[in-house]
Short mmCIF file of C-alpha atoms (C1' of nucleotides) in Angstrom, two decimals:
data_model
loop_
_atom_site.label_atom_id
_atom_site.label_comp_id
_atom_site.label_asym_id
_atom_site.label_seq_id
_atom_site.Cartn_x
_atom_site.Cartn_y
_atom_site.Cartn_z
CA MET X 1 49.91 163.64 126.22
CA LYS X 2 51.08 166.07 123.90
CA PRO X 3 53.89 164.32 121.30
CA VAL X 4 57.50 166.19 122.67
CA PRO X 5 56.71 168.18 125.33
CA ALA X 6 59.11 170.30 126.98
CA PRO X 7 61.79 168.90 129.11
CA LEU X 8 61.04 169.32 132.75
CA SER X 9 64.38 168.63 133.99
CA ALA X 10 66.86 170.86 131.96
CA GLU X 11 69.99 169.15 132.72
CA ASP X 12 71.10 167.76 129.39
CA ASP X 13 69.52 167.05 126.45
CA LEU X 14 68.54 163.12 124.78
CA ARG X 15 69.45 162.50 121.94
CA SER X 16 67.19 161.98 118.84
CA ALA X 17 65.41 159.20 119.14
CA GLU X 18 67.00 158.22 115.72
CA THR X 19 70.20 158.78 117.09
CA GLN X 20 69.33 156.53 119.90
CA ALA X 21 67.39 153.84 117.98
CA GLY X 22 70.56 153.57 115.55
CA ALA X 23 72.69 152.98 117.78
CA PHE X 24 70.52 150.17 119.76
CA GLN X 25 70.13 148.81 115.98
CA ALA X 26 73.80 148.68 115.63
CA VAL X 27 74.36 146.65 119.48
CA ARG X 28 71.40 144.18 118.60
CA GLU X 29 73.38 143.47 115.54
CA ALA X 30 76.60 143.01 117.02
CA ARG X 31 74.67 140.69 119.71
CA ARG X 32 73.61 138.62 116.61
CA SER X 33 77.27 137.76 115.19
CA GLU X 34 78.88 137.59 118.53
CA LEU X 35 78.09 134.08 119.79
CA ALA X 36 79.42 133.42 115.88
CA GLU X 37 82.70 135.05 116.81
CA ASP X 38 83.34 132.91 119.80
CA TYR X 39 83.37 130.11 118.29
CA VAL X 40 85.17 130.76 115.02
CA GLU X 41 87.98 132.58 117.33
CA LEU X 42 88.10 129.31 119.77
CA ILE X 43 88.02 126.92 116.73
CA ALA X 44 90.43 128.76 114.95
CA GLU X 45 93.10 128.99 118.62
CA LEU X 46 92.32 124.96 119.02
CA ILE X 47 93.72 124.74 115.68
CA ALA X 48 96.40 126.57 115.85
CA HIS X 49 97.82 124.70 119.28
CA PHE X 50 95.81 121.18 118.88
CA GLY X 51 95.95 120.89 115.37
CA GLU X 52 91.86 120.33 115.39
CA ALA X 53 89.49 121.58 117.14
CA ARG X 54 86.87 118.88 118.58
CA PRO X 55 83.49 119.55 119.60
CA VAL X 56 83.83 118.63 123.10
CA ASP X 57 87.29 120.99 123.94
CA ILE X 58 84.65 123.33 122.15
CA ALA X 59 81.82 122.51 124.59
CA SER X 60 84.59 122.56 127.33
CA ARG X 61 85.79 125.29 127.01
CA LEU X 62 82.70 127.72 125.98
CA GLY X 63 81.24 125.87 128.80
CA VAL X 64 78.09 124.72 127.26
CA THR X 65 77.34 121.67 126.51
CA ALA X 66 77.82 119.00 123.81
CA PRO X 67 74.09 119.23 121.99
CA THR X 68 74.55 123.26 121.98
CA VAL X 69 77.67 123.39 120.16
CA ALA X 70 76.25 119.94 117.63
CA LYS X 71 72.96 122.89 116.90
CA THR X 72 75.57 126.10 116.67
CA LEU X 73 78.10 124.28 114.24
CA ASP X 74 75.48 123.22 112.57
CA ARG X 75 74.01 127.02 111.91
CA LEU X 76 78.11 128.23 111.44
CA ALA X 77 78.30 125.16 108.64
CA ARG X 78 75.07 126.21 107.19
CA ASP X 79 76.78 130.31 107.58
CA GLY X 80 79.44 129.29 105.64
CA LEU X 81 81.75 129.62 108.33
CA VAL X 82 82.66 126.12 109.26
CA MET X 83 82.93 122.96 107.41
CA ARG X 84 82.10 119.90 109.70
CA ALA X 85 81.27 115.79 108.98
CA ARG X 86 79.55 113.80 111.18
CA TYR X 87 81.28 112.61 113.52
CA ARG X 88 84.81 114.57 112.61
CA SER X 89 86.42 117.69 113.90
CA VAL X 90 85.21 120.70 112.87
CA PHE X 91 87.27 122.92 110.47
CA LEU X 92 86.99 126.66 108.83
CA THR X 93 86.14 127.41 105.47
CA ASP X 94 87.59 130.97 104.35
CA GLN X 95 85.11 133.16 105.43
CA GLY X 96 85.36 131.53 108.88
CA ARG X 97 89.36 131.32 108.81
CA ALA X 98 89.02 135.36 107.85
CA LEU X 99 86.51 136.33 110.39
CA ALA X 100 88.43 134.17 113.03
CA GLU X 101 91.85 135.96 112.44
CA GLU X 102 89.63 139.29 112.57
CA CYS X 103 88.41 138.77 115.55
CA ARG X 104 92.34 137.75 117.59
CA VAL X 105 93.87 140.61 116.26
CA ARG X 106 90.79 142.76 117.84
CA HIS X 107 90.76 140.22 120.90
CA ASP X 108 94.94 140.90 120.91
CA ILE X 109 94.33 144.98 121.12
CA VAL X 110 91.19 145.34 123.48
CA VAL X 111 93.92 142.56 125.79
CA ARG X 112 96.73 144.75 125.23
CA PHE X 113 94.95 148.06 125.92
CA LEU X 114 93.71 146.85 129.14
CA ILE X 115 96.55 145.76 130.72
CA ARG X 116 97.98 149.02 129.32
CA LEU X 117 95.50 150.37 130.70
CA GLY X 118 96.26 149.32 134.35
CA LEU X 119 93.89 145.69 134.43
CA ASP X 120 95.73 142.08 135.70
CA ALA X 121 95.78 140.42 132.92
CA GLU X 122 93.55 138.10 134.20
CA THR X 123 90.44 140.77 134.39
CA ALA X 124 91.44 141.75 131.05
CA GLU X 125 91.13 138.43 129.16
CA GLN X 126 88.31 137.94 130.75
CA ASP X 127 86.25 141.54 129.86
CA ALA X 128 88.05 141.13 126.93
CA GLU X 129 85.45 138.73 125.65
CA GLY X 130 82.37 141.06 126.46
CA ILE X 131 83.88 144.24 124.99
CA GLU X 132 85.66 142.76 121.74
CA HIS X 133 82.51 142.56 120.17
CA HIS X 134 80.96 145.78 121.11
CA VAL X 135 83.99 148.16 119.85
CA SER X 136 84.27 150.38 116.92
CA ALA X 137 86.95 150.63 114.02
CA ARG X 138 87.69 154.09 115.80
CA THR X 139 87.75 152.84 119.21
CA LEU X 140 90.22 149.98 118.07
CA ALA X 141 92.14 152.35 116.26
CA LEU X 142 92.10 154.65 119.14
CA PHE X 143 93.19 151.48 121.29
CA ALA X 144 95.56 150.19 119.17
CA ALA X 145 97.12 153.35 119.30
CA PHE X 146 97.18 154.16 123.40
CA ALA X 147 98.66 150.26 123.67
CA GLU X 148 101.69 150.68 121.55
CA ARG X 149 102.03 153.89 122.80
CA ARG X 150 105.44 154.36 124.35
CA GLY X 151 105.57 154.62 128.65
CA GLN X 152 105.66 152.50 131.24
CA PRO X 153 101.25 150.94 132.46
CA GLU X 154 99.79 153.23 134.02
CA THR X 155 99.60 152.04 137.61
CA ARG X 156 97.83 154.47 139.13
CA MET E 1 93.37 111.69 120.59
CA LYS E 2 95.50 112.24 123.24
CA PRO E 3 93.24 113.93 125.73
CA VAL E 4 96.12 117.20 126.36
CA PRO E 5 98.21 116.51 123.73
CA ALA E 6 101.37 119.08 123.02
CA PRO E 7 100.86 122.24 121.49
CA LEU E 8 101.79 122.17 118.11
CA SER E 9 102.18 125.63 117.94
CA ALA E 10 104.50 127.05 120.97
CA GLU E 11 104.08 130.34 120.98
CA ASP E 12 101.48 131.08 123.38
CA ASP E 13 99.26 128.96 125.84
CA LEU E 14 96.17 128.50 125.87
CA ARG E 15 94.34 129.45 129.28
CA SER E 16 92.98 126.37 130.48
CA ALA E 17 90.02 124.92 129.88
CA GLU E 18 87.82 126.59 133.11
CA THR E 19 89.20 129.51 133.06
CA GLN E 20 88.26 129.66 129.30
CA ALA E 21 84.60 128.71 130.12
CA GLY E 22 84.15 130.60 132.89
CA ALA E 23 85.17 133.36 131.03
CA PHE E 24 82.66 132.88 128.23
CA GLN E 25 80.51 131.73 131.23
CA ALA E 26 80.31 135.26 132.35
CA VAL E 27 80.39 137.12 129.42
CA ARG E 28 76.64 135.13 128.80
CA GLU E 29 75.36 135.92 132.25
CA ALA E 30 76.21 139.99 131.09
CA ARG E 31 74.19 139.01 127.40
CA ARG E 32 71.12 137.87 129.51
CA SER E 33 70.78 140.79 131.91
CA GLU E 34 71.90 143.64 128.54
CA LEU E 35 68.68 144.32 127.55
CA ALA E 36 66.90 144.69 131.08
CA GLU E 37 69.66 147.62 131.78
CA ASP E 38 69.22 148.75 128.27
CA TYR E 39 65.48 148.99 129.49
CA VAL E 40 65.19 150.26 132.70
CA GLU E 41 68.05 152.96 132.02
CA LEU E 42 65.86 154.42 129.02
CA ILE E 43 63.01 154.58 130.92
CA ALA E 44 64.57 156.65 133.64
CA GLU E 45 65.53 158.66 131.07
CA LEU E 46 62.01 159.23 129.79
CA ILE E 47 60.85 159.44 133.35
CA ALA E 48 63.27 162.40 134.09
CA HIS E 49 63.13 164.11 130.94
CA PHE E 50 59.74 163.97 129.91
CA GLY E 51 57.79 163.26 132.95
CA GLU E 52 56.65 159.41 132.03
CA ALA E 53 57.30 156.61 130.23
CA ARG E 54 55.49 155.65 127.18
CA PRO E 55 55.73 152.63 125.65
CA VAL E 56 55.27 153.99 122.20
CA ASP E 57 58.53 156.39 122.90
CA ILE E 58 60.79 152.96 123.86
CA ALA E 59 59.94 151.36 121.23
CA SER E 60 60.84 154.40 118.79
CA ARG E 61 63.87 154.76 120.75
CA LEU E 62 64.71 150.98 121.24
CA GLY E 63 64.28 150.59 117.30
CA VAL E 64 62.14 147.90 117.77
CA THR E 65 57.71 147.27 117.75
CA ALA E 66 55.38 147.95 120.34
CA PRO E 67 54.22 144.57 120.72
CA THR E 68 58.17 143.60 121.09
CA VAL E 69 58.15 146.67 124.05
CA ALA E 70 55.28 145.43 125.85
CA LYS E 71 56.46 141.33 126.09
CA THR E 72 59.69 142.80 127.20
CA LEU E 73 57.80 144.99 130.08
CA ASP E 74 55.56 142.18 131.12
CA ARG E 75 59.03 139.75 131.41
CA LEU E 76 60.43 143.32 133.61
CA ALA E 77 57.88 143.30 135.49
CA ARG E 78 57.67 139.89 136.52
CA ASP E 79 61.29 140.37 137.51
CA GLY E 80 60.50 143.07 139.67
CA LEU E 81 61.89 145.91 137.89
CA VAL E 82 58.93 148.11 136.70
CA MET E 83 55.75 148.54 137.61
CA ARG E 84 52.60 148.87 135.02
CA ALA E 85 49.02 148.95 134.62
CA ARG E 86 47.48 148.39 131.35
CA TYR E 87 47.55 151.56 128.95
CA ARG E 88 49.52 153.26 131.26
CA SER E 89 53.14 154.74 130.81
CA VAL E 90 55.34 152.42 133.18
CA PHE E 91 57.18 152.94 136.50
CA LEU E 92 59.96 151.85 137.67
CA THR E 93 60.46 149.57 141.18
CA ASP E 94 63.07 150.67 143.84
CA GLN E 95 65.19 147.85 142.26
CA GLY E 96 64.70 149.10 138.88
CA ARG E 97 65.42 152.48 140.28
CA ALA E 98 68.68 151.28 141.93
CA LEU E 99 69.26 149.15 138.49
CA ALA E 100 68.35 152.52 136.48
CA GLU E 101 70.82 154.59 138.42
CA GLU E 102 73.93 152.31 138.22
CA CYS E 103 73.44 151.72 134.53
CA ARG E 104 73.31 155.46 134.05
CA VAL E 105 76.69 156.17 136.41
CA ARG E 106 78.77 153.70 134.16
CA HIS E 107 77.58 154.43 130.84
CA ASP E 108 78.87 158.21 132.03
CA ILE E 109 82.06 156.94 133.20
CA VAL E 110 82.66 154.72 129.53
CA VAL E 111 81.08 157.80 127.48
CA ARG E 112 83.79 159.98 128.97
CA PHE E 113 86.42 157.70 129.25
CA LEU E 114 85.86 157.37 125.39
CA ILE E 115 85.73 160.95 124.84
CA ARG E 116 88.92 161.50 126.68
CA LEU E 117 90.58 158.88 125.18
CA GLY E 118 90.10 161.18 121.86
CA LEU E 119 87.19 159.69 120.15
CA ASP E 120 83.82 162.09 119.22
CA ALA E 121 80.84 162.50 121.17
CA GLU E 122 78.78 160.54 118.38
CA THR E 123 80.59 157.44 118.43
CA ALA E 124 81.53 157.49 121.91
CA GLU E 125 77.43 157.47 122.73
CA GLN E 126 77.00 153.73 120.19
CA ASP E 127 79.76 152.37 121.60
CA ALA E 128 79.17 152.85 125.18
CA GLU E 129 75.71 151.60 124.62
CA GLY E 130 77.20 147.86 123.84
CA ILE E 131 80.41 148.40 126.17
CA GLU E 132 78.84 149.27 129.26
CA HIS E 133 77.12 145.96 129.88
CA HIS E 134 81.05 143.70 130.01
CA VAL E 135 83.59 146.27 131.68
CA SER E 136 83.97 144.51 135.30
CA ALA E 137 84.37 146.60 138.14
CA ARG E 138 88.10 147.44 138.04
CA THR E 139 88.13 148.00 134.54
CA LEU E 140 85.31 150.83 134.93
CA ALA E 141 87.35 152.33 138.23
CA LEU E 142 90.55 152.90 135.41
CA PHE E 143 88.14 153.72 133.36
CA ALA E 144 87.01 156.24 135.06
CA ALA E 145 90.12 157.47 136.73
CA PHE E 146 91.80 158.31 133.52
CA ALA E 147 88.22 159.88 132.28
CA GLU E 148 88.72 162.28 135.45
CA ARG E 149 92.52 163.03 135.51
CA ARG E 150 93.84 166.06 134.55
CA GLY E 151 94.29 167.00 131.04
CA GLN E 152 92.23 169.35 128.06
CA PRO E 153 89.29 170.41 129.48
CA GLU E 154 85.89 167.77 128.82
CA THR E 155 83.28 169.74 127.08
CA ARG E 156 80.51 169.40 129.22
"C1'" DG R 1 87.96 90.92 118.34
"C1'" DT R 2 85.34 92.41 121.76
"C1'" DA R 3 83.30 94.80 124.97
"C1'" DT R 4 83.88 99.50 127.31
"C1'" DC R 5 84.12 104.23 127.38
"C1'" DA R 6 84.39 108.37 125.36
"C1'" DA R 7 82.01 111.06 121.56
"C1'" DG R 8 78.98 112.45 119.29
"C1'" DT R 9 74.47 112.81 117.49
"C1'" DT R 10 69.17 113.17 118.23
"C1'" DA R 11 65.14 114.73 120.06
"C1'" DG R 12 62.45 117.61 122.51
"C1'" DC R 13 61.57 120.77 125.46
"C1'" DA R 14 61.70 126.13 127.38
"C1'" DC R 15 62.73 130.86 127.18
"C1'" DC R 16 63.59 134.75 124.92
"C1'" DG R 17 63.83 138.57 121.26
"C1'" DT R 18 61.91 139.93 117.62
"C1'" DC R 19 58.57 140.23 113.69
"C1'" DT R 20 53.12 140.99 111.88
"C1'" DA R 21 48.36 140.91 111.76
"C1'" DA R 22 44.63 141.83 113.88
"C1'" DC R 23 42.31 143.99 117.83
"C1'" DT R 24 40.89 147.48 121.81
"C1'" DT R 25 41.63 151.21 124.61
"C1'" DT R 26 42.37 156.13 125.18
"C1'" DT R 27 42.91 160.67 123.57
"C1'" DC R 28 41.79 164.95 121.34
"C1'" DA R 29 39.78 167.74 117.54
"C1'" DT R 30 35.62 169.30 115.84
"C1'" DA G 1 29.88 163.80 121.90
"C1'" DT G 2 31.80 161.72 118.34
"C1'" DG G 3 34.84 160.14 115.48
"C1'" DA G 4 39.36 159.63 113.41
"C1'" DA G 5 44.00 159.21 114.85
"C1'" DA G 6 47.33 157.21 117.51
"C1'" DA G 7 48.87 153.51 121.49
"C1'" DG G 8 47.91 149.70 123.84
"C1'" DT G 9 47.09 144.70 123.64
"C1'" DT G 10 46.94 140.05 122.14
"C1'" DA G 11 47.67 135.80 119.31
"C1'" DG G 12 50.74 133.37 117.11
"C1'" DA G 13 54.97 132.50 114.00
"C1'" DC G 14 59.77 132.55 113.85
"C1'" DG G 15 64.60 131.70 114.59
"C1'" DG G 16 68.20 131.68 118.74
"C1'" DT G 17 70.21 129.66 121.97
"C1'" DG G 18 70.04 126.73 126.01
"C1'" DC G 19 69.47 122.14 128.54
"C1'" DT G 20 68.34 116.66 129.61
"C1'" DA G 21 67.67 112.17 128.03
"C1'" DA G 22 68.63 109.09 125.52
"C1'" DC G 23 70.74 106.81 121.06
"C1'" DT G 24 74.50 105.89 117.84
"C1'" DT G 25 80.06 105.77 116.26
"C1'" DG G 26 84.30 105.05 117.07
"C1'" DA G 27 88.37 104.48 119.99
"C1'" DT G 28 90.80 101.71 123.07
"C1'" DA G 29 92.14 97.82 125.98
"C1'" DC G 30 92.34 94.03 126.67
#
DNA sequence: GTATCAAGTTAGCACCGTCTAACTTTTCAT
DNA sequence: ATGAAAAGTTAGACGGTGCTAACTTGATAC
């Protein structure tokens, strides 16, 4: 078969292989940081509300088992996002705290955006959990503008 | 420490551990199907435009190596989404085709939504690649409504 | 003070998704 | 018809994310 044969269906063109590959690479990159972001964001929440972040609470709120949390926290510690001492709660490093704050802001924008769009708060929270990691800076800015704009929520 | 101490910061309450765990479990579930969806969607695109889906093209458009594609295709075949014969192109099963179509529709809605929101087409495509897997049915419906409502002409 | 129980840890397994290196098969130009 | 190039495959490595089972430590009730 020829390297680039003419399209059989001429409706719309495909993006170039390179462009498409770039998009997928960006997605894979985002996927790699997602878990770390979920952890630091949750840890910051727990510390803000309960004064400390215990592995057992992280586990129950993430819906995974304690050993999974332990292993992940070790990785986060290795990567400089958290500090931990054996049998103690977890704390964020400066880097971890910065990341958590960034995530919190982004998360809030996405949630408020979805609610403004007409979604119920519960589903907005759920969807935001997945969406937030894949929103570029430009899109986030548009979300923020839409969320903040004056007017009643779009209930149609 | 007490099991559920009073919040130290009273600004806003946390969701219950169960609710939050549910959201994270949903995200993990979505993450598990993401790659399969990317593959079948891409395979459908390639077949529609070039008449066949060759591993080498899948690899170049995904930005991964050929062995990675091979292994993933084996998994998709095991899961009943694609059919393959050695040294031949890949085809979708009925199930794979159905999934691909569902993804295509969802992808298009997300892209049109983002463009309508004011994003450039290129960034819209990129962000959609990541976002589409995490949009619930309700949110998708809102996206579709927003994208289709009258306003400035769609550039399609 | 000690026994108990919750929390935390360690070890080991499994699967996924990625890679490189080396090999085989197919395709195509001459 | 054949040989080189392209495509595909296999093997093996590695890190991530999850689990269960079994162990150790810490906190608490008495």
